[in-house]
Short mmCIF file of C-alpha atoms and ligand atoms in Angstrom, two decimals:
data_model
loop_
_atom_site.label_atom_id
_atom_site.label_comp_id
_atom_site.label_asym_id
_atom_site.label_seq_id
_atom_site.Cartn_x
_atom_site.Cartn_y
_atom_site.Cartn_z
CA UNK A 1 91.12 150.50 174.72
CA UNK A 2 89.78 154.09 174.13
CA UNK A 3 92.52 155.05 172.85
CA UNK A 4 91.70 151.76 169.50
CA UNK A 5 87.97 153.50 169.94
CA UNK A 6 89.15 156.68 169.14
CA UNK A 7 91.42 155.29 166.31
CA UNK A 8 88.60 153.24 164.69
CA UNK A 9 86.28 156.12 165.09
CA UNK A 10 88.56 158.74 163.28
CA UNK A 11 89.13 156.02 160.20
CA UNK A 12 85.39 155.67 159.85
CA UNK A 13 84.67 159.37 160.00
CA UNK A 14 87.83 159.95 157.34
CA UNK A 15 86.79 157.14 155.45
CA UNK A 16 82.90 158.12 155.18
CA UNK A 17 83.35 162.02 154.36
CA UNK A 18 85.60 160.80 151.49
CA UNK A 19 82.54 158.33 150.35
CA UNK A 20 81.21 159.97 146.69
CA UNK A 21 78.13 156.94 145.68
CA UNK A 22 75.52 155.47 147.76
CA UNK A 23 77.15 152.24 147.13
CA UNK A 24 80.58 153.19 149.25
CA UNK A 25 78.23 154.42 151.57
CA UNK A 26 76.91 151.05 152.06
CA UNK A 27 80.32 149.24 152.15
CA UNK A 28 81.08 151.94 155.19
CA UNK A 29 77.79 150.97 156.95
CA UNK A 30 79.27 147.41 156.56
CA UNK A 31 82.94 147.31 158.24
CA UNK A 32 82.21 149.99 160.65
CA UNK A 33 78.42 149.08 162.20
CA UNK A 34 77.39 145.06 160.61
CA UNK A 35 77.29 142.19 162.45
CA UNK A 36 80.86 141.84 162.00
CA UNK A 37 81.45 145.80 161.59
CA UNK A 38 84.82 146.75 163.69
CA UNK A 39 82.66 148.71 165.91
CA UNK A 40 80.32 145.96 166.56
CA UNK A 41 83.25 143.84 167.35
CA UNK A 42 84.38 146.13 169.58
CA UNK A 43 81.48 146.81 171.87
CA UNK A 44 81.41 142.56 171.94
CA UNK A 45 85.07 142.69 172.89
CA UNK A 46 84.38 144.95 176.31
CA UNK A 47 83.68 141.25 177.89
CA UNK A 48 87.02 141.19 178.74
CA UNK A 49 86.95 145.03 180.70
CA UNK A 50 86.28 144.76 184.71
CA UNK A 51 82.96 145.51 185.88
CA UNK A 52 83.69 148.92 186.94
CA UNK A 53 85.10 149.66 183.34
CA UNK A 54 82.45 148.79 181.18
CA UNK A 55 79.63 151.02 181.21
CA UNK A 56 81.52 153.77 181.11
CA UNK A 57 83.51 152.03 178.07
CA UNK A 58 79.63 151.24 176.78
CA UNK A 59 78.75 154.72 176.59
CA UNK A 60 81.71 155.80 174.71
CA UNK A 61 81.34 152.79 172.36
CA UNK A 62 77.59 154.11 171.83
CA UNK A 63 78.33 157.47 171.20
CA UNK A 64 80.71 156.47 168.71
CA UNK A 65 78.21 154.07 167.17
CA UNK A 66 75.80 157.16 166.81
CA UNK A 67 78.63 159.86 165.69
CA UNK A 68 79.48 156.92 162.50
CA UNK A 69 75.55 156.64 161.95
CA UNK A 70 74.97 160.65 162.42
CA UNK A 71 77.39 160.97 159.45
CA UNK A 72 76.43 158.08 157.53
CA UNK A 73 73.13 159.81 157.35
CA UNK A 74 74.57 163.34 156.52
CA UNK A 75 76.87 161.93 153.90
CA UNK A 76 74.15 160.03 152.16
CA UNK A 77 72.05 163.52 151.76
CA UNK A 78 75.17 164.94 150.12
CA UNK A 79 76.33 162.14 147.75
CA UNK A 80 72.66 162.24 146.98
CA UNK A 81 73.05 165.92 146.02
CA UNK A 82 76.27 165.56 144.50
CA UNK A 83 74.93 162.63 141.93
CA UNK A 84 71.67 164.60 140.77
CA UNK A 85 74.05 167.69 139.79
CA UNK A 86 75.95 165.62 138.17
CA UNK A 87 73.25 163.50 136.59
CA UNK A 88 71.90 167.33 135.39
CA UNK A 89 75.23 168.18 134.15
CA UNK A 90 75.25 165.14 131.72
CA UNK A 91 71.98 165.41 130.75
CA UNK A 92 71.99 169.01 129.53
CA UNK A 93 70.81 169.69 126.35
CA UNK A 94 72.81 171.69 123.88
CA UNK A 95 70.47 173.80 122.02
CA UNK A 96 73.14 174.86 119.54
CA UNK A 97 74.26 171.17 118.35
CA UNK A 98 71.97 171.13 114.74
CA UNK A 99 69.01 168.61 114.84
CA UNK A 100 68.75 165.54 113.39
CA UNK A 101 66.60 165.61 109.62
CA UNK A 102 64.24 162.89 109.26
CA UNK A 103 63.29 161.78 105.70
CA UNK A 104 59.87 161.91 105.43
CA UNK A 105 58.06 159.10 103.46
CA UNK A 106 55.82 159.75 100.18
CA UNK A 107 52.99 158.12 98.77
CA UNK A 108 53.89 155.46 96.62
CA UNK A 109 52.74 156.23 92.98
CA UNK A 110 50.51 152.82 93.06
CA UNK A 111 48.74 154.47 96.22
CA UNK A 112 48.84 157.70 94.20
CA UNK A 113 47.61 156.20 90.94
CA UNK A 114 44.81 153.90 92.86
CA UNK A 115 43.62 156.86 94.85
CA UNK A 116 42.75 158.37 91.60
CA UNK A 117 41.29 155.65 90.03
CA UNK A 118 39.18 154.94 93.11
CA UNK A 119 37.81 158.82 93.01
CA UNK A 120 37.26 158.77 88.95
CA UNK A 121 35.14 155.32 89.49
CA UNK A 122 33.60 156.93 92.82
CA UNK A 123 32.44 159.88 90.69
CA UNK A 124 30.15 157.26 87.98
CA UNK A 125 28.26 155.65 91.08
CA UNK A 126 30.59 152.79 91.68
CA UNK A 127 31.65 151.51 95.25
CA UNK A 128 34.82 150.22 95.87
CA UNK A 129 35.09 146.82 97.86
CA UNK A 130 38.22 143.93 98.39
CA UNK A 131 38.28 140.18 98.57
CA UNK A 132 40.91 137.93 99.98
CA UNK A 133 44.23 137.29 97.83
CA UNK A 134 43.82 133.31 99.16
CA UNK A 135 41.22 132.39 97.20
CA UNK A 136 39.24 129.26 96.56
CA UNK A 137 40.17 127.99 93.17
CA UNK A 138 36.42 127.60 92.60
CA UNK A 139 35.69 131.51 92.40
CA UNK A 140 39.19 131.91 91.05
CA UNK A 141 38.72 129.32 88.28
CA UNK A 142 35.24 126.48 88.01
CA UNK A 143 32.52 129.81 88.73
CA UNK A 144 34.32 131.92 86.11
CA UNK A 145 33.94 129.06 83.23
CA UNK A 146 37.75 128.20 83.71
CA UNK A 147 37.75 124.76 82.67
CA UNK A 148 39.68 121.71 84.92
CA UNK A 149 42.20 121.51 81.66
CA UNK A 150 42.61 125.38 80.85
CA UNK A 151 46.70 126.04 81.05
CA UNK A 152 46.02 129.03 83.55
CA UNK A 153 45.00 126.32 86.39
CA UNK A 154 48.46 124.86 85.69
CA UNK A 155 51.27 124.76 88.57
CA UNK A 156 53.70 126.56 86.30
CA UNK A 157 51.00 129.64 86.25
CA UNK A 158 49.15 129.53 89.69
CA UNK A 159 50.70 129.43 93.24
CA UNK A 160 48.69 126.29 95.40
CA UNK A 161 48.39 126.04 98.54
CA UNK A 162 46.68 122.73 98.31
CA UNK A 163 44.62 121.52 96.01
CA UNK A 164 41.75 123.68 96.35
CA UNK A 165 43.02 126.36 97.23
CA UNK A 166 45.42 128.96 95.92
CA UNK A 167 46.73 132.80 95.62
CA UNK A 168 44.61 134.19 93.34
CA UNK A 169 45.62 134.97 89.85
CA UNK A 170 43.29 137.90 89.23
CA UNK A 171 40.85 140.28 90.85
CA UNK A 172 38.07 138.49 88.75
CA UNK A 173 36.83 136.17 91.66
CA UNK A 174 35.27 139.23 93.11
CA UNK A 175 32.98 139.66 90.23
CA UNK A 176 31.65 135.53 91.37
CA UNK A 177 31.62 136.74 94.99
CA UNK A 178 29.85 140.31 94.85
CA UNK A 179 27.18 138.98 92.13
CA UNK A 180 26.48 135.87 94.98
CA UNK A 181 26.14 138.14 97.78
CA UNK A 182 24.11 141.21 95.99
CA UNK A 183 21.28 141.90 93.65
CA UNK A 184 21.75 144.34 91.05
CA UNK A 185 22.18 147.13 90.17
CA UNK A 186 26.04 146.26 91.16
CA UNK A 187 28.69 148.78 89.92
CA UNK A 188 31.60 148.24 91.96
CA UNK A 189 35.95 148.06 91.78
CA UNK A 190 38.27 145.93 93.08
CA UNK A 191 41.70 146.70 93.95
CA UNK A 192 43.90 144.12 95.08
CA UNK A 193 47.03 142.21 94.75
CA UNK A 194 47.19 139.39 92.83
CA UNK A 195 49.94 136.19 92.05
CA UNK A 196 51.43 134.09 88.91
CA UNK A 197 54.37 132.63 88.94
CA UNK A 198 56.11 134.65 86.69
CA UNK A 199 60.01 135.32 86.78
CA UNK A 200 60.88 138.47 88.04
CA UNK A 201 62.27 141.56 85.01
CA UNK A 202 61.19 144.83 83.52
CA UNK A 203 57.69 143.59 83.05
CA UNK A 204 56.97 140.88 84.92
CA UNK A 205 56.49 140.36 88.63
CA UNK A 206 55.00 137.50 90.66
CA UNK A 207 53.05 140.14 92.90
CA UNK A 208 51.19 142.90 91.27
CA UNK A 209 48.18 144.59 91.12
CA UNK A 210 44.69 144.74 89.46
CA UNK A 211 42.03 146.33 89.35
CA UNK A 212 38.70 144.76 88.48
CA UNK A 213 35.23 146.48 87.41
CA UNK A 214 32.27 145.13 87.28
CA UNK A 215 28.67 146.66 86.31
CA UNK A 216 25.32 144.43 86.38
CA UNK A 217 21.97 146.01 85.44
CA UNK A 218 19.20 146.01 83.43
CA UNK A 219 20.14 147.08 79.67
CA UNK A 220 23.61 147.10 79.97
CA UNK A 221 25.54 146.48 76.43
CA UNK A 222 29.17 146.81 75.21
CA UNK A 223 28.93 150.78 74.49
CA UNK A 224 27.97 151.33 78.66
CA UNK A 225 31.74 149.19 78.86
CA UNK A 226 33.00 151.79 75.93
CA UNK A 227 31.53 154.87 77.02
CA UNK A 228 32.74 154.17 81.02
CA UNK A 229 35.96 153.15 79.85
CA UNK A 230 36.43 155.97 77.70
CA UNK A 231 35.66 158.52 79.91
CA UNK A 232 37.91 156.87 82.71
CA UNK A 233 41.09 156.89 80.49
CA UNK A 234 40.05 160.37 79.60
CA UNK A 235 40.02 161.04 83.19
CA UNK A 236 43.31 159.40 84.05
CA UNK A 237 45.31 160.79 81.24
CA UNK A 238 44.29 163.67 79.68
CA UNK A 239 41.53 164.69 77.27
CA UNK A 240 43.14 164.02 73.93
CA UNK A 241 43.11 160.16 74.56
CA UNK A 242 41.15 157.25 73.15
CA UNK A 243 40.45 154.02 73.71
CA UNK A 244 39.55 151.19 70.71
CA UNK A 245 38.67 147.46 71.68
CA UNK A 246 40.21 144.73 70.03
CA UNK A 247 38.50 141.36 69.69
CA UNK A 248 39.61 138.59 72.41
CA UNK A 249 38.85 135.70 74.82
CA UNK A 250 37.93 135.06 78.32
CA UNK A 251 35.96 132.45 79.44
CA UNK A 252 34.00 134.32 81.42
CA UNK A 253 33.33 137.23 79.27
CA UNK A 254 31.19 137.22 76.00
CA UNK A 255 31.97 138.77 73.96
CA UNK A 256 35.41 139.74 75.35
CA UNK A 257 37.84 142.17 74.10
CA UNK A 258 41.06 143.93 74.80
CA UNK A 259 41.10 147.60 75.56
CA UNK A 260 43.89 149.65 73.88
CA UNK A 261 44.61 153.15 74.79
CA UNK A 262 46.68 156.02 72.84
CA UNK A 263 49.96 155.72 73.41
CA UNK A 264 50.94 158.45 75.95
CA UNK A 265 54.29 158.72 74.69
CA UNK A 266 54.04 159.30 70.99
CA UNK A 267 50.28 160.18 70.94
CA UNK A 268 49.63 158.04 68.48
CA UNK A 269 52.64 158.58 66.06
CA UNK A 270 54.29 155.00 66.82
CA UNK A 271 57.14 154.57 69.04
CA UNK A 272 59.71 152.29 71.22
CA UNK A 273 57.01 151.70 73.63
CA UNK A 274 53.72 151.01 71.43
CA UNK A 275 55.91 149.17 69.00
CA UNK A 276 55.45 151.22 66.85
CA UNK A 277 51.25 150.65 67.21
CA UNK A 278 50.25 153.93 68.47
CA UNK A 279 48.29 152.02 71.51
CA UNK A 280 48.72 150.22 74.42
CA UNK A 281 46.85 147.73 76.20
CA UNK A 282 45.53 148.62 78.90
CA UNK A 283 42.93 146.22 80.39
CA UNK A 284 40.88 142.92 79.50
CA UNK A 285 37.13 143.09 79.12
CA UNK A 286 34.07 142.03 77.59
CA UNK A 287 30.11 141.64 78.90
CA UNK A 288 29.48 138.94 81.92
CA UNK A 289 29.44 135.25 80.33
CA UNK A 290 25.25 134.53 81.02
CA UNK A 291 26.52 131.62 82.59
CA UNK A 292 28.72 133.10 85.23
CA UNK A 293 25.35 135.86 85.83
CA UNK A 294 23.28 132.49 85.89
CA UNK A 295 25.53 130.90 88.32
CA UNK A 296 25.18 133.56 91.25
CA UNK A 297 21.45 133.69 90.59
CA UNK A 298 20.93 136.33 88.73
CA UNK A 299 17.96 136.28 86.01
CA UNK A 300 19.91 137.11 82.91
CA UNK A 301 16.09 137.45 80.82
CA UNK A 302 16.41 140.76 82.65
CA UNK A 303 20.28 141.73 83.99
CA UNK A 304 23.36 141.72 81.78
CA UNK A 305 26.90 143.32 82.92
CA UNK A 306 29.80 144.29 81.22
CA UNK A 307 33.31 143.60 83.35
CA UNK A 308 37.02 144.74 83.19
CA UNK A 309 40.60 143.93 84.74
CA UNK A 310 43.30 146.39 84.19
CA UNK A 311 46.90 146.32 85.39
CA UNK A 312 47.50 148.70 88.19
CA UNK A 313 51.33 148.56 87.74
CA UNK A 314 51.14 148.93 84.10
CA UNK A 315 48.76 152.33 84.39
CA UNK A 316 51.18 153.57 87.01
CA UNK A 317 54.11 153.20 85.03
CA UNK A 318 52.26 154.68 81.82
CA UNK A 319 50.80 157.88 83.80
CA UNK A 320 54.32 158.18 85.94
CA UNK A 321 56.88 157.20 82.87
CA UNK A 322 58.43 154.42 84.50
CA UNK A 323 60.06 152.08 82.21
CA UNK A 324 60.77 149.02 84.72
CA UNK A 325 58.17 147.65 86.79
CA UNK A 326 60.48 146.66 89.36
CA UNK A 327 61.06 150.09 90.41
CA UNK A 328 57.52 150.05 91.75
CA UNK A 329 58.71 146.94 94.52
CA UNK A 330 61.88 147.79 95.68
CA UNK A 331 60.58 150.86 98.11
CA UNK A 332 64.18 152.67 97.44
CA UNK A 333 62.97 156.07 98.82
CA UNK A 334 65.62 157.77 96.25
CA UNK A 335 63.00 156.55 93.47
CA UNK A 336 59.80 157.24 95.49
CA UNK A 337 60.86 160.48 96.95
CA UNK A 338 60.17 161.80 93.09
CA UNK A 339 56.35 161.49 92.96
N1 LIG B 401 40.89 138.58 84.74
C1 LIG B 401 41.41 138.87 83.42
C2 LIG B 401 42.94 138.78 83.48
O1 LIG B 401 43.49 138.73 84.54
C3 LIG B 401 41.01 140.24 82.97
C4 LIG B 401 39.54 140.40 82.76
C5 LIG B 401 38.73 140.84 83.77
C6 LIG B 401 38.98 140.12 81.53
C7 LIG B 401 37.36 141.01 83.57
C8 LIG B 401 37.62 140.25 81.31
C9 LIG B 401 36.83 140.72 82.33
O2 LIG B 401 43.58 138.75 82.46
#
């Protein structure tokens, strides 16, 4: 019998020095000193020894029991040891290997172009504010004299989301909405994105961007809209531009007009881009319809206003050169990375 002790003894011993993880460890723990461990067994087995045998036989059993634990204990300590040197090994970091070079992101010229159009406007007094892009079609159509019949309420022009309500088709809602909520003197901008359902090429776009102005005070006239308009495209572009209105509609302007600036690719002379015109449009206008001003409560025997919307994509493509406006949604860094 002490002679199977000894050989169980030596196998554990062997078999635990040569554990390398925790895990073997465990398995060790297991056969040797478990329920059903070989040991265990063993010291259950000395039933069969005479009286006079078995403590003796006990003691050595124990011993052995405590020699297999003993080491257990030492040889978790080392395999501990051994797998955090390793673990450090691994983990070293090679200073030499060349780093990794992150592209770094730009402004997008429509940030760049707004930003500058919100500081020129910021300069004359005005304060910028937003509105929602889904928009009741009362304050994006009945407040601003749209009537129920007018082809821009149409499905083929205007996304619905039911019947009353809808992604607005231009930043002039916010004209309805300030005037209702303040008294003048109101000189603000709105930036925003606005929808039609357009087709998607060079020009056109079912998302873009606007930018509406709006000034309400006492005495304001048609040259206040000339003279800030002037002096904004002036600011934009360059000193040696103009601006001219030509006569148009909106039903919530009156009178209304087109604003055409100097081409900024020919100056003036005519080319591809002007058609040949020597200007380009560059925003709708015209002085607040009395009814609109009448309709937010505003006395218009004493207030007048003058209001404009002008394409943000279109002056960003003008001030940047960029001949298709789908450039400006594709976010293809190789593009952006140049301004
Ligand atoms: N909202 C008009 C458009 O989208 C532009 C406009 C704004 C015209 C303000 C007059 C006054 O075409």
């Amino acid at each position: 019998m002490q002679q199977r002790l000894k050989e169980i003894l030596e196998r554990a011993l062997k078999e635990i020095r040569e554990c390398r993880e925790v895990a073997q460890l465990e398995k060790s723990r297991v056969k040797y000193l478990g329920k059903k461990g070989e040991l265990t067994v063993f010291l259950r087995g000395m039933g069969d020894l005479s009286p006079e045998e078995r403590p003796a036989m006990g003691r050595l059993v124990n011993e052995a029991k405590e020699e297999v634990e003993t080491l257990l204990a030492a040889q978790r300590e080392r395999v501990l040891q051994l797998e955090k040197e390793r673990r450090l090994k691994e983990e070293e970091v090679d200073i030499t290997v060349p780093g990794k070079r992150f592209t770094r992101g730009k402004r997008h010229p429509l940030t760049k172009t707004l930003d500058e159009i919100k500081n020129i406007f910021m300069g004359l007094g005005f304060t910028v504010v937003e509105g929602p892009e889904v928009e009741y079609a009362y304050y994006n159509f009945t407040a601003l004299n749209i009537p129920e019949n007018h082809p821009a309420r149409d499905v083929q022009d205007t996304f619905y989301i039911n019947e009353d309500i809808l992604l607005r088709t231009h930043t002039s809602p916010n004209q309805v909405r300030v005037m209702e909520k303040t008294k003048p003197p109101i000189r603000i901008i709105v930036p925003g994105r606005v929808y039609r359902a357009d087709d998607v090429d060079a020009t056109h776009s079912p998302v873009f961007h606007q930018i509406e102005g709006l000034v309400v005070d006492e005495g304001i006239t048609l040259g206040d809209l000339k003279g800030t308009f002037d002096l904004f495209v002036k600011k934009l572009y360059g000193e040696h531009m103009e601006t001219k209105f030509r006569p148009s509609h909106f039903p919530f302007t009156e009178p209304s007009a087109e604003i055409d600036a100097t081409c900024f690719v020919c100056s003036g002379a005519g080319c591809r881009v002007c058609k040949d015109t020597g200007w380009i449009e560059l925003s709708g206008a015209g002085m607040v319809h009395p009814e609109v001003l009448e309709r937010c409560g505003i006395d218009t025997t004493k207030y007048s206003g003058f209001a404009f919307g002008m394409g943000l994509d279109r002056l960003t493509m003008l001030k940047y050169g960029i001949d298709d406006l789908r450039l400006l949604f594709e976010n293809d860094i190789r593009f952006l990375k140049q301004f």
